[in-house]
Structure formats: structure tokens, C-alpha cells
Amino acid sequence: MFQLFLIAFRNLGTHRRRTLLLGGAIAGVTALLVILMGLSTGMKETMLRSATTLATGHVNVGGFYKVTAGQAAPVVTAFPKILELVRKEVPELDYAVQRGRGWAKIVSESSSLQVGVGGIDVKDEPGFRQVLQIHEGTLDGLDEQNTVLLFEKQAKKLQVKVGDTITISAPTMRGTNNTVDVRVAAIATDVGLMSDFNIFVPSNTLRSLYQLRDDTTGALYLYLKDVSQVPQVQARLRTVLADAGHQLMDNDPRAFWMKFEVVNREAWTGQKLDITNWEDELSFITWTLTALNGLTGILIFVLLVIIGVGIMNTLWIAIRERTREIGTLRAIGMQRTRVVVMFLFEAMTLGALGTLAGALVGLAVCLGVDSAHVGVPEAVAMFIMSDRLHLVVNAGSVVGAMVFITACTTLISLIPSFLAARLKPVTAMHHIG
Amino acid sequence: MNAAVAQSPIVSITNVTKDYTLGKVVVPALRGVDLQVHPGEFISIAGPSGSGKTTLLNLIGCVDTATSGVVSVAGQDTKQLTERQLTHLRLHTIGFIFQSFNLVSVLSVFQNVEFPLLLQRKLDKNQRKERVNQLLEQVGLADHAKHRPNELSGGQRQRVAVARALVTRPQLVLADEPTANLDSVTGQNIIDLMKELNQKEGTTFIFSTHDAKVMSHANAVVRLADGKFLDRLTPSEAKRAMAAGAEGH
């Protein structure tokens, strides 16, 4: 086998220009794949970090309370007991926070906006400080009752700055509109799509707006030490909460505000809990990731087809050039299977070296772009939830890409290899050309 | 080993024909050839270009199949064998020396000679090394073991081919015009080497040539003309017959 490998390796070296051309193409595809995967992973990571802090936990215990069948409010009543149970049953928990949920109109002297209103206890939110960059004012300002945190674009539209007062007007379950005047305590730098339709006020301000009790909140956001444990935790919580006597909604992987219509149509009243995860709550924006992954798939497929044709052609040429050699080797006793293996080795060696070079280039580009803090246009920033490109390389994925592309190149070479092996020794030996 | 077995031919060809189809035209290359070669013989196949020498060697070497008739090598009817069995027969029973050497250009001299042993998988690394070095010594190329074929002269390359053909200790070595691409002195050296190995190891050699000087080293000369067996002569008879033929022209 070593001898076959040696022949394959040295033949690649002998036809240096052809090897470099094809190896370069394989390296290019690998590098592109690594970069696209880095971008996708980076987006996912950014989304996970930013969006989970602003709009969802890794796992959420939310739900709806219905006074009558057709009037649902996105609240969880008597949440301290649920929180206690969750802390006891979820050892994977890093920390948990309660968040109020609302939908309101904010009005300044010059403009107004419809936004989601999050009620937070800013002192209990360690992730919040890490994710948000405060452009103006301080986050601690949200400690005070009747304050609000806006994002830059919102502040610009409303034409307000820190210290100004705006009015929040929200429809209540009784059909009336409640209003509260709040002072702008902080203006944060935009974080993509999330900051277009979210503002934050202290929990008590939100409760007073909706006239809710102190033990009522919008949802419990659970942050885990390891995000990969979300499915297990989610499943366990369903069992534990049901065992504790809570009514649970059927699993529906959508954001809570997309469920009003369904919930209002159902006949039940009282409290039902809804266990969701971050992907459910962000399902309306994770399509960007799906689209990127789809695009990556299509692009890589097309490139692999081109590379495949290139490899086939190259092997055709190699086989044509080496037909006499194949004939000689078959004449001196080499079985057909070994001829196939010899050419497969050649394709595999080319694939392995090409993908290794490509992976290194892709890795260097990812690390370079990431550390250079390359900015992105506003439209892109909206989707990737960051104003700069963040690329994350996952070693497992890179190795996977290398193995996949090498396997593809090797498999593609099977056809010309089989045809080479099928040549009759006498025909091959007397081949001219 | 009893006498009957010892005398049984290593190559037996009975009424063999071989036709090639070129488009719609069928060209007969061999027309009913009979030949028997016994172990230890050093036989030359002679004849003008197109007489069927190479075709005959290809059939004996199991790299091609006859259109009709029986080709038997080492007691096995080659028509009855599968492709795999034919390859096995070539690897273990037959050695090839080609007119244009046919060495693997990316392997060294040592690796080229070692290659059939690797295919056989009979010997371990040390045994292979010993066998190859011994043969390289015999063909006078011990100092060139690490060279690539393109770093050698034509004569040296053919000696590598001889070593490669003999490394598996085959019962039969086929050489198709082994001296055609060599100058007369080098060609003579190669024939001397083959003869020496034939006498020392008892290996059967069948080689094709149209060079009378080369033919003179053979035990017997089998003459072909137009794909037909003409006669089997001693080298001196063959030389005279060829001289007479030339005068007749």
C-alpha cells in the first residue's frame, strides 16, 4: 500500500502545475466553506449572546393568563414559587431572571413608536451589562421607578435624549389604555433587529402600567452554563412543572407574541405555562441563519460539482498519460482493485493537501477579519445583530469540512479509476499518447 | 519430481489463431500456430515485422487472449482462467521484459525491482531487501539503487527491467525485442545477462528479435512469417535460412 501511496504522491509532484491548479481550487472551496461556516457560527453566537439577553433566555417559562376565554395576557402569576422550583430542579442553571412583557406605544413630543416593552430588574441582569453598550446615560439609571432605556435609532426617531420624558401608552385587559410618563435614563447602541422594537423599563413600572401584582411577571428567563443542554432542561421542566400541578401549553416553537391568536381561540381560562427555548422565541429572525446555511450549502454544492468535473478531467488526463504504465503494472501482476486504489490515493492525497491548505487559509481569514473588527452596513447589522463582523471557527466543523471535501474528491475519482482498471493490459501497454 | 512431469512443457500452444478487428476489417495476426517450450529453454522467436512475434508473446504472457486454439502456461489453460486468476498467474509465474523498458518513472531503481514482490506479499521487508539487492548486484546496478529511471542510460534501464522480471523467481521470462532500443554492445550485455540467469537459475526465456546476432545465443529459434509457424531451428540453421532468404530477395 505504501508503494501505491508513494506512486500517487510522486505523480502529483511530477505534474506540479496541474496539481497546483486543482489543489488550489480544492483549497479555495475549503477556505470558502470555512469562512462561511465561521460567519454562520459567528452570527449564531452573536445572536445567541445579544438576542438571548435582550429578548429571551436560553429556556423560558412563560405563559398566558386568561380572565375570560378570549382575553389572554402574556403573564405568569405567582412566579416566585415557580422560580424556586426551577432553581431546585435545574442544576445546569447559570442564573435566572424575571422579565415583564408588554406591547405599547411610546410617544414623544415629536413622534411615536409601537414597541415591545421589557420589564427588568437591572441589578439582577448580569448579561445585560455585557451585551449593551450604553451610548448615553447609565444602565443603573433604570433602578429608579418610571425610567426607560431606549436604543439610538429609537431616540433619534423620537428626538429625545437622556433626561427627556416620554409617555408609554398600553392597552390593558379591561380594554382601556393606561399610560405612564417615563424619563429616558439610558440610550444604548443599536444591536440589530432587536433594538428596533424593544425598550426596557423597571419591572415595577411595567407592573404599574398593566396594574399587575408584585408576584406576576411576563416570563422567567433561564440562562444555562452550557447552551447545548437546552433540550434536556426544556423536557425536564415540562415534566417537573406538570407534576407540580401547573397547566402547560402544548409545545409550539414560536415567539410568545405570535401565539395570541391561537390562545384566544381556545376555551380555557386561568393560567397556563409555556416552556420555550431561545430558538422558538427568535424563530422570526433565525431564518437569516437558515438562509445563510442554505446559501452556503448551494454555493458549496455548485463549487464541488465544478471541482468534481475538474478532478475527473485531471484524472482522465493522468490516466491517458499513464495508460502504458497501467498496462505494465497490470502485466507484471497488479490486480484491478489495486489500480483503482492507486488512483484513489492520488485523488485523496490531492484532496487532503488541498483541504488542509484551504482550511488554514480560511482559518487565517476568519481570525484576521474577527480581530480587525470589520464594520458592516446598517442593513446587514440589523440581521447579524452586530455592527461588526464576528467570525467564529469551530475546530470540529473545519475538520468535518476537510473530511467531507476530501471524501467527495475521492469518490468522484472512482469513475476514471474504475475505467483505468478495466483496461486490458495489452491495450494499455500499446497505447500511444 | 518424476521424469514425465519434468519434461512437461511450460508453454504449450495448439492451433492458436488471433484476429484483430480494425473497423470493419479483420486482420489475422496468428494463423494456427503450434509451439511447445520446455523448462530451462532459451528460445528466440524470429521473424520480420508483422509476423506475429509480439502477438504470440502477449498470448503466452496472458496479457491477451487467443481467438481460437489452446494456450497453456504452467499447465493451465489460459482460456479457462478469470481475469483475477490470469493476473495471479502473471505475477507468480511470468516475468516481463519490454522493448521500451516500461519502468515506473516516479519510483527508484530499488522500488521498481521491489514492486512485484510487494504485489506478491510473500516476503517480509528484510527478505525483499536482500532479494532486490542481490539482483541489483547481479545486473551490476547496486550503486544505482536510489536513482530514478530517468537518471539511467538505456542499457541500465533494461537491466533494471531484467532485475524486475526476475525478482519473483518466475518459471518463465518473456522479453519482447529486449535489445531493440539499445546499441549493439549494450544489447549484447543484456543477452549475456539473460543467458547467464538462464543457465544459473534454470529460468525459461522466450524472447523475440530479428537480430541474427541476438538469435545466435538461443537454444532454438522459432521462425514466424505472416502469422504462421515456419520452423524451429538451431541458431546456425536459422542464420543460414535467413541468409538464403535474403539472397532470394
XYZ file of C-alpha atoms in Angstrom:
682
model
C 0.000 0.000 0.000
C 2.819 2.359 0.872
C 4.253 1.886 -2.604
C 0.893 2.759 -4.177
C 0.705 5.839 -1.985
C 4.267 6.739 -2.959
C 3.431 6.434 -6.663
C 0.343 8.593 -6.176
C 2.217 11.215 -4.158
C 5.154 11.404 -6.539
C 2.890 11.587 -9.569
C 1.255 14.640 -8.031
C 4.709 16.142 -7.600
C 5.702 15.296 -11.161
C 2.709 17.147 -12.625
C 3.217 20.179 -10.426
C 1.269 22.735 -12.444
C -1.820 20.565 -12.748
C -1.620 19.592 -9.078
C -1.284 23.207 -8.002
C -4.225 24.282 -10.130
C -6.582 21.600 -8.917
C -5.255 21.623 -5.344
C -5.698 25.403 -5.367
C -9.321 25.026 -6.452
C -9.976 22.489 -3.702
C -8.225 24.775 -1.216
C -10.368 27.696 -2.413
C -13.617 25.805 -1.889
C -12.477 24.633 1.543
C -11.423 28.131 2.539
C -14.781 29.487 1.382
C -16.617 26.815 3.301
C -14.603 27.517 6.443
C -15.232 31.265 6.117
C -18.965 30.811 5.519
C -19.177 28.413 8.443
C -17.229 30.913 10.548
C -19.658 33.642 9.563
C -22.671 31.447 10.285
C -21.296 30.314 13.656
C -20.314 33.886 14.489
C -23.817 35.102 13.619
C -25.342 32.375 15.699
C -23.061 33.214 18.604
C -23.792 36.940 18.326
C -27.488 36.232 18.048
C -27.353 33.882 20.996
C -25.489 36.422 23.116
C -27.372 39.567 22.084
C -30.846 38.298 21.407
C -30.979 35.953 24.354
C -30.021 38.747 26.697
C -32.496 41.220 25.246
C -35.483 39.130 24.229
C -35.291 35.607 25.609
C -33.465 33.274 27.976
C -31.910 30.037 26.814
C -35.042 28.421 28.205
C -38.153 30.394 29.147
C -41.033 29.686 31.469
C -43.701 31.995 30.101
C -47.369 31.549 29.544
C -50.760 33.202 29.347
C -53.382 34.119 31.902
C -56.954 34.290 30.676
C -59.701 36.004 32.690
C -62.193 35.011 30.015
C -61.707 32.640 27.069
C -60.994 35.411 24.575
C -58.735 37.651 26.700
C -55.177 36.397 27.072
C -52.389 38.247 28.844
C -48.771 37.096 28.453
C -48.079 36.779 32.157
C -47.004 34.234 34.713
C -48.714 34.577 38.074
C -47.138 33.576 41.393
C -43.761 33.384 39.726
C -41.574 33.277 42.908
C -42.751 29.713 43.654
C -42.092 28.620 40.086
C -38.670 30.228 40.205
C -37.876 28.374 43.422
C -38.891 25.074 41.817
C -36.837 25.818 38.709
C -33.721 26.635 40.769
C -34.138 23.347 42.601
C -34.716 21.183 39.517
C -32.266 22.741 37.066
C -28.678 22.312 38.273
C -27.480 23.374 34.807
C -28.747 26.869 35.566
C -26.251 29.739 35.490
C -28.761 32.384 36.528
C -32.458 33.154 36.142
C -34.292 36.464 35.816
C -37.910 37.520 35.594
C -38.951 39.798 32.758
C -42.156 41.682 32.239
C -43.615 41.548 28.725
C -45.725 44.209 27.148
C -46.650 45.877 23.851
C -47.141 49.618 23.912
C -46.964 52.904 22.088
C -44.238 55.315 23.143
C -44.903 58.922 22.460
C -42.549 61.886 22.500
C -43.319 65.483 21.661
C -42.430 64.938 18.057
C -43.080 61.272 17.247
C -44.334 57.884 18.392
C -43.418 54.192 18.025
C -45.044 50.803 18.645
C -42.616 48.660 20.649
C -42.300 45.676 22.892
C -41.718 46.723 26.485
C -39.473 44.603 28.664
C -39.686 44.966 32.426
C -36.344 44.269 34.070
C -34.674 44.404 37.462
C -31.410 45.714 36.122
C -29.395 44.706 39.209
C -30.367 41.057 38.658
C -29.327 41.083 34.993
C -25.573 40.343 34.693
C -25.804 39.542 30.965
C -27.474 42.830 30.165
C -24.401 44.878 31.074
C -22.144 42.680 28.942
C -24.251 42.930 25.822
C -25.406 46.521 25.825
C -23.119 49.409 25.077
C -24.556 52.495 26.706
C -24.228 55.412 24.369
C -25.696 57.991 26.702
C -26.758 57.905 30.396
C -26.224 54.880 32.663
C -27.780 51.466 32.973
C -28.043 51.941 36.732
C -30.463 54.766 35.993
C -33.059 52.026 35.336
C -33.024 51.324 39.071
C -35.332 54.256 39.513
C -39.067 53.901 39.042
C -40.526 55.342 35.813
C -37.386 55.356 33.727
C -36.727 53.880 30.326
C -33.843 52.550 28.239
C -34.074 53.347 24.550
C -31.839 52.447 21.655
C -30.089 55.008 19.471
C -32.371 54.675 16.476
C -35.487 54.954 18.619
C -34.115 58.008 20.435
C -33.306 59.559 17.108
C -36.786 58.950 15.770
C -38.431 60.226 18.926
C -35.924 63.103 19.033
C -35.192 62.607 22.731
C -32.073 62.429 24.818
C -31.245 61.282 28.334
C -33.358 63.169 30.874
C -36.264 63.806 28.493
C -39.690 62.408 29.276
C -41.784 60.218 27.030
C -45.185 58.616 27.533
C -45.867 54.907 27.334
C -49.426 54.020 26.449
C -50.552 50.381 26.652
C -53.929 48.676 26.211
C -54.945 46.667 29.279
C -57.070 43.531 29.513
C -60.044 45.644 30.520
C -59.958 47.339 27.154
C -58.742 50.706 28.385
C -55.388 52.337 27.720
C -53.072 53.017 30.665
C -50.282 55.494 30.368
C -47.158 56.245 32.330
C -44.614 59.003 31.883
C -41.057 57.793 31.959
C -37.707 59.575 31.943
C -35.035 58.438 29.489
C -32.319 57.018 31.755
C -30.068 55.489 29.122
C -29.647 55.276 25.370
C -27.878 52.127 24.167
C -26.100 51.419 20.925
C -28.306 49.546 18.466
C -27.975 45.751 18.430
C -29.627 44.814 15.187
C -33.230 43.877 14.706
C -33.841 43.504 18.444
C -33.231 47.156 19.168
C -35.763 48.249 16.563
C -38.766 47.064 18.518
C -37.693 46.695 22.152
C -37.412 49.119 25.023
C -36.768 48.389 28.688
C -38.326 49.813 31.836
C -38.031 48.777 35.501
C -40.287 45.792 36.356
C -42.346 47.832 38.768
C -43.046 50.487 36.130
C -44.350 47.803 33.771
C -46.454 46.265 36.554
C -47.979 49.625 37.380
C -48.663 50.242 33.687
C -50.590 46.983 33.428
C -51.766 47.092 37.034
C -50.278 43.687 37.843
C -49.489 42.198 41.239
C -45.909 42.033 42.529
C -45.772 38.248 42.131
C -46.739 38.467 38.462
C -44.259 38.729 35.617
C -44.054 38.139 31.873
C -41.717 35.169 31.894
C -38.809 33.585 33.696
C -35.660 33.631 31.585
C -33.272 30.816 32.437
C -29.633 31.120 31.375
C -27.690 27.855 31.342
C -23.985 27.293 31.808
C -23.968 25.240 28.599
C -26.428 26.145 25.818
C -26.265 22.635 24.378
C -28.254 21.421 27.399
C -31.359 23.377 26.373
C -33.356 20.361 25.058
C -32.814 18.286 28.222
C -33.652 21.196 30.529
C -36.730 22.088 28.496
C -38.002 18.491 28.601
C -37.324 18.161 32.317
C -39.109 21.418 33.102
C -42.227 20.249 31.296
C -42.347 17.152 33.485
C -41.452 18.911 36.733
C -43.934 21.758 36.293
C -46.731 19.410 35.232
C -46.008 17.223 38.270
C -46.196 20.331 40.451
C -49.764 20.870 39.243
C -49.233 23.578 36.630
C -51.197 23.550 33.396
C -48.873 23.533 30.394
C -49.488 24.683 26.838
C -48.639 22.284 24.010
C -45.175 22.793 22.607
C -45.337 25.485 19.917
C -41.911 26.627 18.656
C -42.832 30.266 18.024
C -42.330 33.561 19.807
C -44.872 34.262 22.548
C -46.425 37.233 20.718
C -47.206 35.031 17.731
C -49.414 32.794 19.881
C -52.104 35.308 20.960
C -54.476 34.368 18.177
C -54.282 30.651 18.914
C -54.527 31.122 22.691
C -57.502 33.483 22.390
C -59.369 30.917 20.309
C -59.001 28.240 22.972
C -61.735 27.804 25.583
C -59.667 27.534 28.768
C -59.326 30.248 31.413
C -56.798 30.794 34.184
C -53.021 30.259 33.959
C -51.193 28.048 31.520
C -47.416 27.914 31.354
C -45.471 27.775 28.123
C -41.924 26.327 28.057
C -39.949 27.668 25.124
C -36.305 28.000 24.177
C -34.335 30.802 22.577
C -34.739 29.430 19.076
C -38.528 29.357 19.479
C -38.619 32.966 20.635
C -36.315 34.098 17.848
C -37.811 31.893 15.144
C -38.855 35.013 13.252
C -35.242 36.142 12.847
C -33.324 32.851 12.818
C -34.387 32.497 9.183
C -31.350 34.655 8.415
C -29.189 31.850 9.754
C -31.190 29.263 7.859
C -30.878 31.358 4.708
C -27.121 31.717 5.183
C -26.753 27.998 5.802
C -28.882 27.264 2.736
C -26.856 29.661 0.629
C -23.642 28.106 1.922
C -24.967 24.661 1.019
C -25.927 25.682 -2.518
C -22.657 27.528 -3.087
C -20.553 24.643 -1.832
C -22.576 22.168 -3.884
C -22.035 24.175 -7.074
C -18.341 24.600 -6.333
C -17.979 20.919 -5.514
C -19.568 19.997 -8.828
C -17.064 22.260 -10.611
C -14.201 20.769 -8.603
C -15.572 17.301 -9.259
C -15.562 17.858 -13.002
C -12.019 19.251 -12.686
C -10.822 16.216 -10.771
C -12.469 13.839 -13.230
C -10.859 15.647 -16.139
C -7.474 15.704 -14.454
C -7.661 12.022 -13.696
C -8.752 11.334 -17.277
C -5.653 13.160 -18.468
C -3.476 11.430 -15.862
C -4.845 8.048 -16.867
C -4.373 8.811 -20.538
C -0.799 9.880 -19.929
C -0.134 6.849 -17.776
C -2.012 4.240 -19.792
C 1.212 2.416 -20.673
C 2.247 2.465 -17.020
C -1.128 0.991 -16.036
C -0.655 -1.682 -18.715
C 2.817 -2.502 -17.448
C 1.673 -2.716 -13.835
C -1.255 -4.920 -14.825
C 1.104 -7.089 -16.918
C 3.516 -7.646 -14.041
C 0.651 -8.762 -11.832
C -1.196 -5.802 -10.323
C -4.867 -6.640 -9.770
C -7.568 -4.248 -10.983
C -8.581 -3.299 -7.445
C -5.075 -2.030 -6.770
C -5.127 0.138 -9.885
C -8.337 1.691 -8.529
C -6.731 2.152 -5.118
C -3.660 3.767 -6.704
C -5.760 6.433 -8.443
C -7.988 6.869 -5.397
C -4.863 7.535 -3.352
C -3.893 10.216 -5.814
C -7.266 11.958 -5.546
C -7.331 11.513 -1.790
C -3.831 12.925 -1.355
C -4.710 15.875 -3.540
C -7.958 16.375 -1.619
C -6.301 16.092 1.783
C -3.487 18.515 0.941
C -5.859 20.931 -0.810
C -8.359 20.974 2.036
C -5.592 21.350 4.619
C -4.236 24.390 2.794
C -7.762 25.754 2.329
C -8.652 25.233 5.969
C -5.525 27.096 7.061
C -6.301 29.990 4.706
C -9.946 30.049 5.821
C -8.862 29.963 9.444
C -6.437 32.836 8.917
C -9.119 34.911 7.141
C -11.645 34.233 9.917
C -9.227 35.156 12.684
C -7.982 38.188 10.737
C -11.463 39.549 9.980
C -12.635 38.896 13.514
C -9.713 40.655 15.136
C -9.854 43.543 12.639
C -13.388 44.396 13.872
C -14.610 44.935 10.328
C -17.748 47.036 10.288
C -20.852 46.069 8.299
C -23.552 48.206 6.634
C -26.615 49.001 8.729
C -28.872 46.638 6.765
C -26.540 43.735 7.446
C -26.062 44.746 11.073
C -29.804 44.545 11.569
C -29.749 40.846 10.753
C -26.492 39.759 12.299
C -27.257 41.789 15.461
C -23.856 43.362 15.476
C -22.278 46.379 13.834
C -19.158 44.400 13.049
C -18.367 41.043 11.512
C -17.870 38.334 14.063
C -16.462 35.053 12.758
C -16.077 32.018 14.961
C -14.189 28.946 13.795
C -15.260 25.647 15.223
C -12.426 23.099 15.011
C -14.848 20.178 14.640
C -16.632 21.852 11.724
C -13.334 22.618 9.966
C -12.185 19.014 10.283
C -15.651 17.931 9.130
C -15.410 20.182 6.067
C -11.950 18.813 5.254
C -13.109 15.215 5.561
C -16.257 15.941 3.532
C -14.449 17.624 0.629
C -11.656 15.027 0.617
C -14.273 12.267 0.605
C -16.087 13.981 -2.290
C -12.907 14.305 -4.375
C -12.026 10.681 -3.650
C -15.492 9.428 -4.563
C -15.562 11.464 -7.762
C -12.281 9.869 -8.831
C -13.819 6.407 -8.590
C -15.257 6.601 -12.121
C -11.991 7.281 -14.012
C -10.158 4.930 -11.647
C -12.523 2.077 -12.456
C -12.169 2.763 -16.157
C -8.370 2.746 -15.812
C -8.517 -0.592 -14.015
C -10.747 -2.089 -16.700
C -8.166 -1.526 -19.438
C -6.783 -4.728 -20.908
C -3.025 -4.904 -20.193
C -2.162 -5.412 -23.847
C -4.335 -2.488 -24.968
C -2.890 -0.266 -22.290
C 0.723 -1.209 -22.995
C 0.439 -0.402 -26.680
C -1.366 2.854 -26.092
C 0.195 5.828 -27.816
C -0.321 9.284 -26.415
C 9.750 -34.979 -9.381
C 9.351 -37.749 -11.970
C 10.738 -37.546 -15.459
C 7.336 -37.184 -17.127
C 6.495 -34.096 -15.070
C 9.972 -32.652 -15.595
C 9.524 -32.996 -19.347
C 6.047 -31.465 -19.483
C 6.172 -28.169 -21.392
C 5.872 -24.890 -19.533
C 4.228 -23.368 -22.589
C 2.000 -25.317 -24.915
C 0.317 -23.655 -27.851
C -2.038 -25.641 -30.042
C -3.577 -24.368 -33.278
C -3.799 -20.820 -31.985
C -5.266 -18.010 -34.043
C -5.553 -14.366 -33.176
C -7.550 -11.840 -35.179
C -7.647 -8.084 -34.687
C -10.592 -6.069 -35.847
C -9.715 -2.678 -37.331
C -13.020 -1.008 -38.065
C -14.795 -3.423 -40.416
C -11.607 -5.228 -41.424
C -10.477 -8.374 -39.605
C -6.696 -8.706 -39.610
C -5.316 -12.160 -38.764
C -2.161 -11.853 -36.634
C -1.653 -15.538 -35.919
C -2.959 -18.362 -38.108
C -2.921 -21.777 -36.442
C 0.383 -21.669 -34.551
C 1.656 -24.679 -32.591
C 4.555 -24.424 -30.164
C 5.882 -26.216 -27.144
C 8.535 -24.750 -24.810
C 10.127 -26.813 -22.069
C 11.503 -25.604 -18.758
C 15.031 -24.185 -18.943
C 14.911 -23.429 -22.646
C 16.300 -20.173 -24.061
C 14.185 -19.639 -27.132
C 14.182 -16.885 -29.674
C 11.159 -16.064 -31.762
C 12.227 -14.619 -35.041
C 10.503 -13.134 -37.984
C 10.023 -9.904 -39.871
C 7.824 -7.067 -38.621
C 4.172 -8.057 -38.642
C 4.959 -11.769 -38.489
C 3.141 -12.148 -35.152
C 6.081 -12.285 -32.681
C 4.637 -9.766 -30.219
C 1.141 -11.235 -30.519
C 2.493 -14.668 -29.694
C 4.379 -13.311 -26.658
C 1.257 -11.471 -25.499
C -0.754 -14.690 -25.607
C 1.937 -16.626 -23.749
C 2.190 -13.769 -21.238
C -1.592 -13.873 -20.605
C -1.959 -10.170 -21.351
C -4.139 -11.022 -24.340
C -6.454 -13.881 -25.277
C -6.461 -16.061 -28.387
C -9.326 -16.002 -30.859
C -9.179 -19.779 -31.057
C -6.916 -22.635 -30.041
C -5.377 -23.500 -26.707
C -2.682 -21.548 -24.853
C -1.458 -23.416 -21.830
C 1.055 -21.858 -19.412
C 2.498 -23.785 -16.486
C -0.119 -26.451 -17.095
C -3.077 -24.048 -17.014
C -5.370 -23.427 -19.985
C -5.465 -19.624 -20.012
C -8.913 -19.521 -21.631
C -10.414 -21.197 -18.581
C -8.984 -18.613 -16.160
C -10.730 -15.485 -14.851
C -9.095 -12.071 -15.140
C -8.063 -12.314 -11.490
C -6.532 -15.764 -11.990
C -4.687 -14.575 -15.106
C -3.230 -11.657 -13.129
C -2.209 -14.094 -10.402
C -0.549 -16.342 -12.986
C 1.371 -13.391 -14.462
C 2.521 -12.272 -11.019
C 3.718 -15.638 -9.790
C 4.828 -17.485 -12.926
C 5.855 -14.990 -15.586
C 8.393 -12.174 -15.772
C 8.232 -9.499 -18.470
C 10.992 -7.535 -20.168
C 9.693 -4.886 -22.530
C 11.304 -3.326 -25.558
C 10.995 0.167 -24.107
C 11.764 -0.893 -20.510
C 8.378 0.275 -19.094
C 9.674 1.253 -15.666
C 7.614 3.318 -13.233
C 9.210 6.716 -13.622
C 8.367 8.007 -10.139
C 9.916 5.040 -8.336
C 13.627 4.479 -7.723
C 15.540 1.566 -9.237
C 15.224 -0.347 -5.947
C 11.484 0.363 -5.700
C 10.879 -0.659 -9.317
C 12.559 -4.009 -8.759
C 10.854 -4.491 -5.398
C 7.370 -3.728 -6.783
C 6.393 -7.272 -7.943
C 7.452 -8.625 -4.548
C 5.147 -6.142 -2.850
C 2.323 -7.307 -5.090
C 3.087 -10.921 -4.169
C 3.112 -10.203 -0.419
C 5.181 -13.333 0.226
C 8.356 -11.874 1.695
C 8.910 -9.562 4.624
C 10.787 -6.290 4.311
C 14.243 -7.706 5.059
C 13.802 -10.641 2.716
C 12.655 -8.288 -0.040
C 15.611 -6.025 0.532
C 18.012 -8.935 0.380
C 16.443 -10.325 -2.798
C 16.409 -6.954 -4.586
C 19.974 -6.073 -3.589
C 21.179 -9.467 -4.735
C 19.564 -8.987 -8.148
C 20.824 -5.427 -8.499
C 24.287 -6.753 -7.717
C 23.816 -9.427 -10.389
C 22.783 -6.911 -13.059
C 25.527 -4.510 -11.974
C 23.306 -1.740 -10.669
C 23.905 -1.973 -6.924
C 25.283 1.560 -6.922
C 22.233 2.931 -8.700
C 19.553 1.610 -6.335
C 18.373 5.054 -5.335
C 18.375 6.554 -8.812
C 15.204 7.216 -10.758
C 14.858 5.598 -14.230
C 15.308 8.941 -15.995
C 18.771 9.202 -14.440
C 19.918 5.989 -16.135
C 21.103 5.079 -19.630
C 19.007 2.802 -21.883
C 21.160 -0.230 -21.079
C 20.929 0.422 -17.367
C 17.156 0.790 -17.609
C 16.858 -2.515 -19.429
C 18.983 -4.149 -16.751
C 16.528 -2.781 -14.153
C 13.718 -4.314 -16.232
C 15.589 -7.644 -16.273
C 16.006 -7.486 -12.488
C 12.310 -6.654 -12.079
C 11.326 -9.578 -14.317
C 13.475 -11.995 -12.323
C 12.887 -10.773 -8.794
C 9.893 -13.064 -8.221
C 11.950 -16.052 -9.488
C 9.419 -16.795 -12.240
C 9.402 -20.046 -14.169
C 9.149 -18.136 -17.429
C 10.529 -14.811 -18.643
C 9.163 -13.175 -21.773
C 11.189 -10.496 -23.480
C 9.776 -8.576 -26.429
C 12.699 -7.297 -28.508
C 14.756 -6.587 -25.377
C 17.681 -5.193 -27.338
C 15.827 -3.202 -29.975
C 16.292 0.132 -28.254
C 19.910 -0.491 -27.253
C 23.229 -0.148 -29.005
C 24.878 -3.401 -30.065
C 27.326 -3.585 -27.143
C 24.654 -2.907 -24.534
C 22.277 -5.285 -26.302
C 24.940 -7.977 -26.196
C 25.422 -7.372 -22.460
C 21.693 -7.762 -21.819
C 21.542 -11.029 -23.764
C 24.614 -12.284 -21.900
C 22.911 -11.412 -18.637
C 19.725 -13.233 -19.627
C 21.731 -16.251 -20.756
C 23.690 -16.285 -17.513
C 20.495 -16.217 -15.469
C 19.012 -18.947 -17.666
C 21.989 -21.172 -17.031
C 22.358 -20.380 -13.324
C 18.707 -20.307 -12.274
C 17.223 -22.583 -14.938
C 14.670 -19.910 -15.831
C 12.940 -20.358 -19.171
C 13.390 -17.404 -21.513
C 11.372 -16.669 -24.630
C 12.424 -13.544 -26.447
C 11.557 -12.060 -29.781
C 14.137 -10.496 -32.036
C 15.009 -10.014 -35.676
C 18.684 -9.522 -34.932
C 20.705 -12.579 -36.076
C 23.454 -11.858 -33.543
C 20.994 -11.970 -30.693
C 19.382 -15.084 -32.095
C 22.670 -16.904 -32.065
C 22.555 -17.151 -28.262
C 19.322 -19.132 -28.244
C 18.922 -22.911 -27.869
C 16.349 -22.802 -30.582
C 14.907 -20.250 -32.968
C 11.206 -20.371 -33.736
C 10.512 -18.644 -37.030
C 7.213 -16.994 -37.835
C 6.047 -15.482 -41.093
C 2.685 -13.882 -41.819
C 1.290 -15.208 -38.543
C 2.247 -18.783 -39.334
C 4.757 -21.101 -37.705
C 7.555 -21.674 -40.231
C 10.026 -23.918 -38.421
C 12.030 -24.500 -35.277
C 15.753 -24.386 -35.987
C 19.098 -24.233 -34.264
C 20.646 -20.745 -34.318
C 23.120 -21.717 -37.051
C 20.351 -23.233 -39.180
C 18.280 -20.138 -38.625
C 21.187 -17.904 -39.648
C 21.660 -19.856 -42.870
C 17.961 -19.898 -43.600
C 17.748 -16.158 -43.075
C 20.827 -15.579 -45.274
C 19.282 -17.700 -48.007
C 16.044 -15.801 -47.676
C 17.908 -12.508 -48.019
C 19.724 -13.724 -51.147
C 16.412 -14.927 -52.622
C 15.144 -11.360 -52.274
